[in-house]
Coordinates of C-alpha atoms and ligand atoms in Angstrom, one line a residue:
M1 CA 5.0 18.9 -18.3
Q2 CA 3.9 15.3 -18.3
Q3 CA 6.6 12.7 -17.7
T4 CA 7.3 10.1 -20.3
F5 CA 6.5 6.4 -19.6
L6 CA 10.1 5.7 -18.7
E7 CA 10.5 8.8 -16.6
T8 CA 7.4 7.8 -14.6
L9 CA 8.9 4.3 -14.0
N10 CA 12.3 5.8 -13.0
T11 CA 10.9 8.2 -10.4
S12 CA 8.6 5.6 -8.7
D13 CA 9.7 3.6 -5.6
H14 CA 7.3 0.7 -6.0
E15 CA 8.2 -2.8 -4.9
Q16 CA 6.5 -4.6 -7.7
L17 CA 5.0 -3.6 -11.0
Q18 CA 3.5 -6.2 -13.3
F19 CA 1.8 -6.1 -16.7
L20 CA -0.8 -8.8 -17.3
R21 CA -1.8 -9.4 -20.9
D22 CA -4.0 -11.8 -22.7
A23 CA -4.6 -10.9 -26.3
E24 CA -7.6 -13.2 -26.7
L25 CA -9.5 -11.8 -23.8
G26 CA -8.4 -8.2 -24.6
L27 CA -6.9 -8.1 -21.1
F28 CA -4.3 -5.4 -20.3
A29 CA -3.8 -4.8 -16.7
I30 CA -1.0 -3.1 -14.6
V31 CA -0.6 -4.2 -11.0
A32 CA 1.4 -2.1 -8.6
I33 CA 2.4 -3.1 -5.1
H34 CA 3.8 0.0 -3.6
D35 CA 5.1 -1.0 -0.1
S36 CA 4.4 -4.1 1.9
H37 CA 7.0 -3.7 4.7
A38 CA 4.2 -3.2 7.3
G39 CA 2.2 -6.2 6.0
P40 CA 0.1 -7.3 3.1
A41 CA -0.9 -4.8 0.5
F42 CA -4.5 -3.5 0.1
G43 CA -6.0 -1.8 -2.9
G44 CA -8.8 -1.9 -5.4
I45 CA -9.0 -2.7 -9.2
R46 CA -9.8 0.4 -11.3
R47 CA -11.3 -0.3 -14.7
C48 CA -11.0 2.7 -17.0
A49 CA -10.7 3.5 -20.7
Y50 CA -7.3 5.2 -20.6
T51 CA -6.4 6.9 -23.8
H52 CA -2.7 6.2 -23.3
L53 CA -1.0 3.4 -21.4
A54 CA 1.2 6.1 -19.7
D55 CA -2.0 7.5 -18.1
G56 CA -2.9 4.1 -16.7
L57 CA 0.7 3.7 -15.4
R58 CA 0.6 7.1 -13.7
D59 CA -2.8 6.4 -12.1
V60 CA -1.7 3.0 -10.8
L61 CA 1.5 4.3 -9.3
R62 CA -0.1 7.3 -7.7
L63 CA -3.2 5.4 -6.3
S64 CA -1.1 2.5 -4.9
E65 CA 1.2 4.9 -3.1
A66 CA -1.8 6.7 -1.7
M67 CA -3.0 3.3 -0.3
T68 CA 0.3 3.0 1.6
D69 CA -0.2 6.4 3.1
K70 CA -3.8 5.5 3.9
C71 CA -2.7 2.4 5.8
A72 CA 0.0 4.3 7.6
L73 CA -2.4 7.0 8.8
A74 CA -5.0 4.5 9.8
G75 CA -2.5 2.4 11.7
I76 CA -3.2 -0.7 9.6
P77 CA -0.4 -3.3 9.5
G78 CA -0.4 -3.3 5.7
G79 CA 0.6 -1.4 2.7
G80 CA -0.6 -0.1 -0.6
A81 CA -1.4 -1.7 -4.0
K82 CA -3.7 -1.0 -6.9
A83 CA -4.4 -2.5 -10.3
V84 CA -5.7 -0.7 -13.4
L85 CA -7.5 -2.6 -16.1
L86 CA -7.6 -1.0 -19.5
D87 CA -11.1 -1.0 -20.7
R88 CA -11.2 -1.7 -24.4
P89 CA -13.9 -2.5 -26.9
E90 CA -12.6 -6.1 -27.5
F91 CA -12.5 -6.7 -23.8
D92 CA -14.0 -10.0 -22.4
A93 CA -14.5 -8.6 -19.0
D94 CA -15.8 -11.6 -17.1
A95 CA -13.0 -13.9 -18.4
A96 CA -10.4 -11.1 -17.7
Y97 CA -11.6 -10.7 -14.1
R98 CA -11.3 -14.5 -13.6
L99 CA -7.8 -14.5 -14.9
L100 CA -6.9 -11.6 -12.7
G101 CA -8.5 -13.5 -9.8
R102 CA -6.0 -16.4 -10.5
Y103 CA -3.2 -14.0 -10.5
V104 CA -4.3 -12.5 -7.1
E105 CA -4.6 -16.0 -5.7
N106 CA -1.1 -16.9 -6.8
L107 CA 0.3 -14.0 -4.9
G108 CA -0.9 -16.0 -1.9
G109 CA -2.1 -13.1 0.2
R110 CA 0.5 -10.5 -0.7
W111 CA -2.2 -8.4 -2.1
Y112 CA -5.9 -8.1 -1.0
C113 CA -7.9 -6.6 -3.9
G114 CA -11.2 -4.9 -3.8
P115 CA -13.6 -2.4 -5.5
D116 CA -12.7 0.8 -7.2
V117 CA -14.1 2.8 -10.1
G118 CA -15.5 0.2 -12.7
T119 CA -15.1 -2.8 -10.4
G120 CA -18.3 -3.3 -8.3
T121 CA -19.9 -6.2 -6.5
R122 CA -20.5 -8.2 -9.7
E123 CA -16.9 -8.1 -10.7
L124 CA -15.7 -8.8 -7.2
E125 CA -17.9 -11.9 -7.1
I126 CA -16.2 -13.1 -10.3
L127 CA -12.8 -12.6 -8.7
A128 CA -14.0 -14.5 -5.6
K129 CA -14.5 -17.6 -7.8
E130 CA -10.7 -17.7 -8.2
T131 CA -9.2 -16.1 -5.1
R132 CA -9.7 -15.8 -1.3
F133 CA -7.8 -12.5 -1.3
V134 CA -10.6 -10.2 -2.4
T135 CA -13.0 -8.0 -0.4
V136 CA -16.5 -8.7 -1.5
P137 CA -19.0 -6.4 0.2
G138 CA -22.0 -7.9 1.8
P139 CA -23.0 -10.3 4.6
D140 CA -20.4 -13.0 3.6
G141 CA -17.7 -10.3 3.6
P142 CA -17.0 -7.4 5.9
G143 CA -20.3 -5.6 5.2
D144 CA -21.1 -2.4 3.2
L145 CA -17.9 -0.6 2.1
A146 CA -19.6 2.6 1.0
D147 CA -21.4 2.8 4.4
A148 CA -18.0 2.5 6.1
T149 CA -16.5 5.2 3.9
A150 CA -19.4 7.5 4.5
R151 CA -19.2 6.9 8.2
G152 CA -15.5 8.0 8.2
V153 CA -16.3 11.1 6.1
L154 CA -19.1 12.0 8.5
A155 CA -16.7 11.7 11.4
G156 CA -14.4 14.0 9.5
L157 CA -17.2 16.5 8.9
E158 CA -17.9 16.5 12.7
A159 CA -14.3 17.4 13.2
V160 CA -14.6 20.3 10.7
A161 CA -17.8 21.5 12.5
A162 CA -16.1 21.2 15.9
E163 CA -13.1 23.2 14.6
F164 CA -15.3 26.0 13.2
T165 CA -17.1 26.4 16.5
S166 CA -14.3 25.5 18.9
T167 CA -16.3 22.8 20.5
S168 CA -15.8 19.0 20.9
R169 CA -16.9 16.6 18.2
A170 CA -19.7 15.4 20.4
Q171 CA -21.1 18.9 20.6
A172 CA -20.5 19.8 17.0
D173 CA -23.7 20.5 15.1
L174 CA -23.5 19.1 11.5
G175 CA -27.0 20.5 10.8
A176 CA -25.8 24.1 11.3
L177 CA -23.5 24.0 8.3
S178 CA -24.3 23.9 4.5
Y179 CA -22.6 21.4 2.2
A180 CA -21.9 21.1 -1.6
I181 CA -21.6 17.5 -2.6
Q182 CA -19.9 16.7 -5.9
G183 CA -21.1 13.2 -7.0
L184 CA -24.2 11.6 -5.5
G185 CA -23.2 8.0 -6.1
E186 CA -22.8 5.4 -3.4
V187 CA -20.8 7.5 -0.8
G188 CA -22.2 10.9 -1.8
G189 CA -25.7 9.6 -1.7
I190 CA -25.3 8.3 1.9
L191 CA -23.7 11.6 3.0
A192 CA -26.6 13.6 1.4
R193 CA -29.1 11.4 3.3
E194 CA -27.3 11.7 6.6
L195 CA -26.6 15.4 6.4
R196 CA -30.2 16.1 5.4
A197 CA -31.4 13.9 8.3
R198 CA -29.5 16.3 10.6
G199 CA -31.3 19.3 9.1
A200 CA -28.4 20.6 7.0
R201 CA -28.7 22.4 3.7
V202 CA -27.3 20.2 1.0
V203 CA -26.5 21.3 -2.6
G204 CA -25.6 18.5 -4.9
S205 CA -24.4 17.8 -8.4
D206 CA -24.0 14.6 -10.5
V207 CA -23.3 14.1 -14.2
D208 CA -25.8 11.2 -14.0
D209 CA -29.3 12.7 -14.1
D210 CA -30.9 9.7 -12.5
R211 CA -28.6 9.9 -9.5
L212 CA -29.3 13.6 -9.1
A213 CA -33.1 13.2 -9.4
N214 CA -32.9 10.4 -6.8
A215 CA -31.1 12.7 -4.3
I216 CA -33.6 15.5 -4.9
D217 CA -36.7 13.3 -4.5
R218 CA -35.5 11.2 -1.6
F219 CA -33.4 13.5 0.5
G220 CA -34.4 17.0 -0.6
V221 CA -31.0 17.9 -2.1
E222 CA -30.9 21.3 -3.9
P223 CA -29.7 20.5 -7.5
C224 CA -26.7 22.3 -9.0
A225 CA -25.2 22.0 -12.5
S226 CA -21.9 20.0 -12.4
E227 CA -19.9 22.9 -13.7
E228 CA -21.3 25.3 -11.1
I229 CA -20.7 23.2 -7.9
L230 CA -17.4 25.0 -7.1
G231 CA -19.3 28.3 -6.9
A232 CA -22.1 26.9 -4.7
G233 CA -22.4 29.2 -1.7
C234 CA -21.9 26.6 1.0
D235 CA -19.6 26.2 4.1
V236 CA -18.2 22.8 3.1
F237 CA -17.2 21.3 -0.2
V238 CA -17.7 17.5 -0.1
P239 CA -15.9 15.9 -3.2
C240 CA -17.3 12.4 -3.8
A241 CA -16.7 12.0 -7.5
L242 CA -13.2 12.6 -9.0
G243 CA -9.6 13.2 -8.0
G244 CA -7.3 16.0 -9.1
I245 CA -10.0 18.7 -8.7
L246 CA -8.1 21.1 -6.5
H247 CA -5.8 22.9 -9.0
D248 CA -4.8 26.5 -9.9
L249 CA -8.0 27.3 -11.7
S250 CA -10.5 25.6 -9.4
I251 CA -9.1 27.0 -6.1
E252 CA -9.5 30.5 -7.5
R253 CA -13.2 29.9 -8.1
M254 CA -14.2 28.2 -4.9
R255 CA -15.6 30.0 -1.9
F256 CA -15.7 27.2 0.7
R257 CA -14.5 27.4 4.3
A258 CA -13.6 23.7 4.4
I259 CA -13.1 20.7 2.1
C260 CA -13.8 17.1 3.3
G261 CA -15.0 14.3 1.1
S262 CA -14.4 10.7 -0.1
A263 CA -12.8 11.3 -3.5
N264 CA -9.1 10.1 -3.6
N265 CA -6.2 12.4 -4.5
I266 CA -8.2 15.6 -4.6
L267 CA -5.1 17.9 -4.6
A268 CA -3.4 18.2 -8.0
T269 CA -0.2 18.8 -6.0
E270 CA 0.8 19.2 -2.3
E271 CA 1.3 22.9 -3.0
H272 CA -2.4 23.4 -3.7
G273 CA -3.0 22.2 -0.1
D274 CA -0.6 24.9 1.1
Q275 CA -2.3 27.6 -1.0
L276 CA -5.8 26.6 0.4
A277 CA -4.4 26.7 4.0
Q278 CA -3.0 30.2 3.3
R279 CA -6.4 31.3 2.2
G280 CA -7.9 30.0 5.5
V281 CA -9.6 26.9 3.9
L282 CA -9.6 23.9 6.1
V283 CA -8.7 20.9 4.0
A284 CA -9.2 17.3 5.4
P285 CA -6.6 15.0 3.9
D286 CA -8.6 12.7 1.6
Y287 CA -6.7 9.5 2.5
L288 CA -7.4 10.1 6.2
V289 CA -11.1 10.7 6.0
N290 CA -11.9 8.2 3.3
S291 CA -10.2 5.2 5.0
G292 CA -13.4 3.7 6.4
A293 CA -13.7 0.9 3.8
L294 CA -10.0 0.1 4.1
I295 CA -10.3 -0.1 7.9
L296 CA -13.3 -2.4 7.6
G297 CA -11.8 -4.6 4.9
A298 CA -8.4 -4.9 6.6
A299 CA -9.9 -5.8 10.0
F300 CA -12.0 -8.5 8.3
H301 CA -9.1 -10.1 6.4
L302 CA -6.4 -9.7 9.1
F303 CA -8.4 -10.2 12.3
G304 CA -11.8 -11.7 11.1
S305 CA -13.6 -8.7 12.6
R306 CA -16.8 -7.3 11.1
D307 CA -17.2 -4.5 13.6
S308 CA -15.0 -1.5 12.9
A309 CA -17.4 1.3 13.7
A310 CA -15.3 2.6 16.7
A311 CA -12.1 2.5 14.7
I312 CA -13.8 4.4 11.8
D313 CA -15.3 7.0 14.2
R314 CA -11.8 7.7 15.5
I315 CA -11.0 9.3 12.1
G316 CA -12.8 12.4 13.4
D317 CA -10.6 12.6 16.5
E318 CA -7.4 12.0 14.4
L319 CA -8.5 14.8 12.1
L320 CA -9.0 17.2 15.0
E321 CA -5.6 16.3 16.4
L322 CA -4.1 16.9 13.0
F323 CA -5.8 20.3 12.7
A324 CA -4.4 21.3 16.1
R325 CA -0.9 20.1 15.4
A326 CA -0.9 21.8 11.9
K327 CA -2.0 25.1 13.5
G328 CA 0.8 24.8 16.1
E329 CA 3.4 24.0 13.5
R330 CA 2.0 26.6 11.0
I331 CA 1.8 24.1 8.3
A332 CA -1.1 22.9 6.0
P333 CA -2.9 19.9 7.5
T334 CA -2.5 18.1 4.1
R335 CA 1.3 18.6 4.1
L336 CA 1.5 17.5 7.8
A337 CA -0.5 14.3 7.0
G338 CA 1.9 13.5 4.2
Q339 CA 4.9 14.0 6.6
I340 CA 3.3 11.7 9.2
A341 CA 2.5 9.0 6.6
R342 CA 6.1 9.1 5.3
E343 CA 7.5 8.9 8.9
R344 CA 5.4 5.9 9.6
R345 CA 6.3 4.3 6.4
A346 CA 10.0 4.8 7.2
A347 CA 9.5 3.3 10.7
A348 CA 7.7 0.3 9.3
R349 CA 10.6 -0.2 6.8
S350 CA 13.2 0.0 9.5
L351 CA 11.4 -2.6 11.7
A352 CA 10.7 -5.1 8.9
V353 CA 12.9 -7.9 7.5
G354 CA 11.8 -6.8 4.1
P355 CA 8.7 -6.8 1.9
F356 CA 5.8 -9.0 2.9
F357 CA 5.9 -12.5 1.3
P358 CA 3.1 -14.6 2.8
H359 CA 4.8 -18.0 2.4
E360 CA 8.2 -17.0 3.4
A361 CA 8.1 -18.2 7.0
E362 CA 6.9 -21.6 5.8
L363 CA 9.5 -21.8 3.1
R364 CA 12.3 -20.8 5.4
N365 CA 11.3 -23.5 7.7
D366 CA 11.2 -26.1 5.0
L367 CA 14.6 -25.1 3.6
D368 CA 16.1 -25.4 7.1
G369 CA 14.6 -28.8 7.8
G370 CA 12.2 -27.3 10.3
R371 CA 14.8 -25.6 12.5
E372 CA 14.3 -21.9 13.5
I373 CA 16.6 -19.7 11.5
E374 CA 17.6 -16.1 12.1
P375 CA 15.8 -13.6 9.8
Ligands
NAD1 P1 -19.7 6.1 -7.4 O1 -19.2 5.8 -8.7 O2 -20.9 5.3 -6.8 O3 -20.2 7.7 -7.4 C1 -19.5 8.7 -8.1 C2 -20.5 9.6 -8.6 O4 -19.9 10.8 -9.2 C3 -21.3 9.0 -9.8 O5 -22.7 9.1 -9.5 C4 -20.9 9.8 -11.0 O6 -21.9 9.9 -11.9 C5 -20.5 11.1 -10.4 N1 -19.7 12.0 -11.1 C6 -18.7 11.6 -12.0 N2 -18.1 12.8 -12.5 C7 -18.7 13.8 -11.9 C8 -18.6 15.2 -12.1 N3 -17.7 15.8 -12.9 N4 -19.5 16.0 -11.4 C9 -20.4 15.5 -10.6 N5 -20.6 14.1 -10.4 C10 -19.8 13.3 -11.1 O7 -18.5 6.1 -6.4 P2 -18.4 6.1 -4.9 O8 -18.2 4.7 -4.4 O9 -19.6 6.9 -4.3 O10 -17.1 6.8 -4.6 C11 -17.0 8.2 -4.7 C12 -15.5 8.7 -4.6 O11 -15.0 8.2 -3.3 C13 -14.6 8.1 -5.7 O12 -13.6 9.0 -6.0 C14 -14.0 6.9 -5.0 O13 -12.7 6.6 -5.5 C15 -13.8 7.4 -3.6 N6 -13.8 6.4 -2.5 C16 -14.9 5.5 -2.4 C17 -14.8 4.5 -1.5 C18 -16.0 3.5 -1.3 O14 -16.0 2.8 -0.3 N7 -16.9 3.5 -2.2 C19 -13.7 4.4 -0.6 C20 -12.7 5.3 -0.7 C21 -12.7 6.3 -1.7

């Protein structure tokens, strides 16, 4: 049964939750900072036509928490945040993004925002007029985020292929397996291109006919109706469209040996990961394999680096280690990943003075007349 709005609020452990409203602009946004004990929070802005405010609240809480897990698994000194922007007919989007940009700037670097569903390069450029704390892809920013994400998923797919053939990642042959890609957008399109270039059979679906036609013409993807993709006879399912797709009904229908893609929160619940493992399906935790863009963006903002290729490629090795440990401990890899993320979150909490407030050191110094004070 769905929780009520207040129940959802009561069961969350988020540090900060704010509602931003501007009636004239039609702006209604919810910003959630989940956990900043390890460092500044990272997370995109999702713009979506939620039917109920409670749906937006659930989404922002779930997605921001997943960002904390993503940082913990990727070893990034940061935490998770997210914003949802309720898309409404009366919405003055450009003005609303500018106001949101001012809000982000005023947090002073406590939250680095970025792209998500409905917030692309155009909207990020609007935000960048008001704030320094935004990840705008391209040459002035860290580079191409979808490329980085696809690179991480490919590293994950190499780990899957290595696991199937009991070889190393370097020897794994991606071309020997077949793939069903759900969603041929930015990330799914790059994966289709790369897998076809390695000689693999790729079946693909997209609700957008132009994107599907493009993948057929340019990369030789075999088309599949969206509602049929779960039944496609392929080795690996590569979800690159929506979350919540692995649930009671869908896992009964699918016949894949492995699942590894970029979509966030693919498991409806952690138990569905257990059920898939019991059926012998290898599931790569989404927040491990889709962390390429986060790794790239965080390295850019925190260390001024634009080259994160090696760090992103390590996702494949980490996945192989996770598979091995999960086998040894007789536990689903998705559950083990959750346990590791929670352990790391607890460790960051125990080491930190508290949540990350960017101007705190400066302020403490001012208040104390410039003398060092104990934390
Ligand atoms: P995108 O919007 O470019 O592509 C998504 C594609 O999925 C679109 O072409 C859309 O038409 C299609 N789609 C939607 N519903 C579908 C359905 N039911 N069946 C088939 N296709 C459907 O998004 P993207 O940037 O490629 O990201 C894909 C997924 O990966 C998203 O879930 C996103 O949250 C996640 N992700 C992306 C990044 C990134 O760097 N872009 C990073 C981490 C996670």
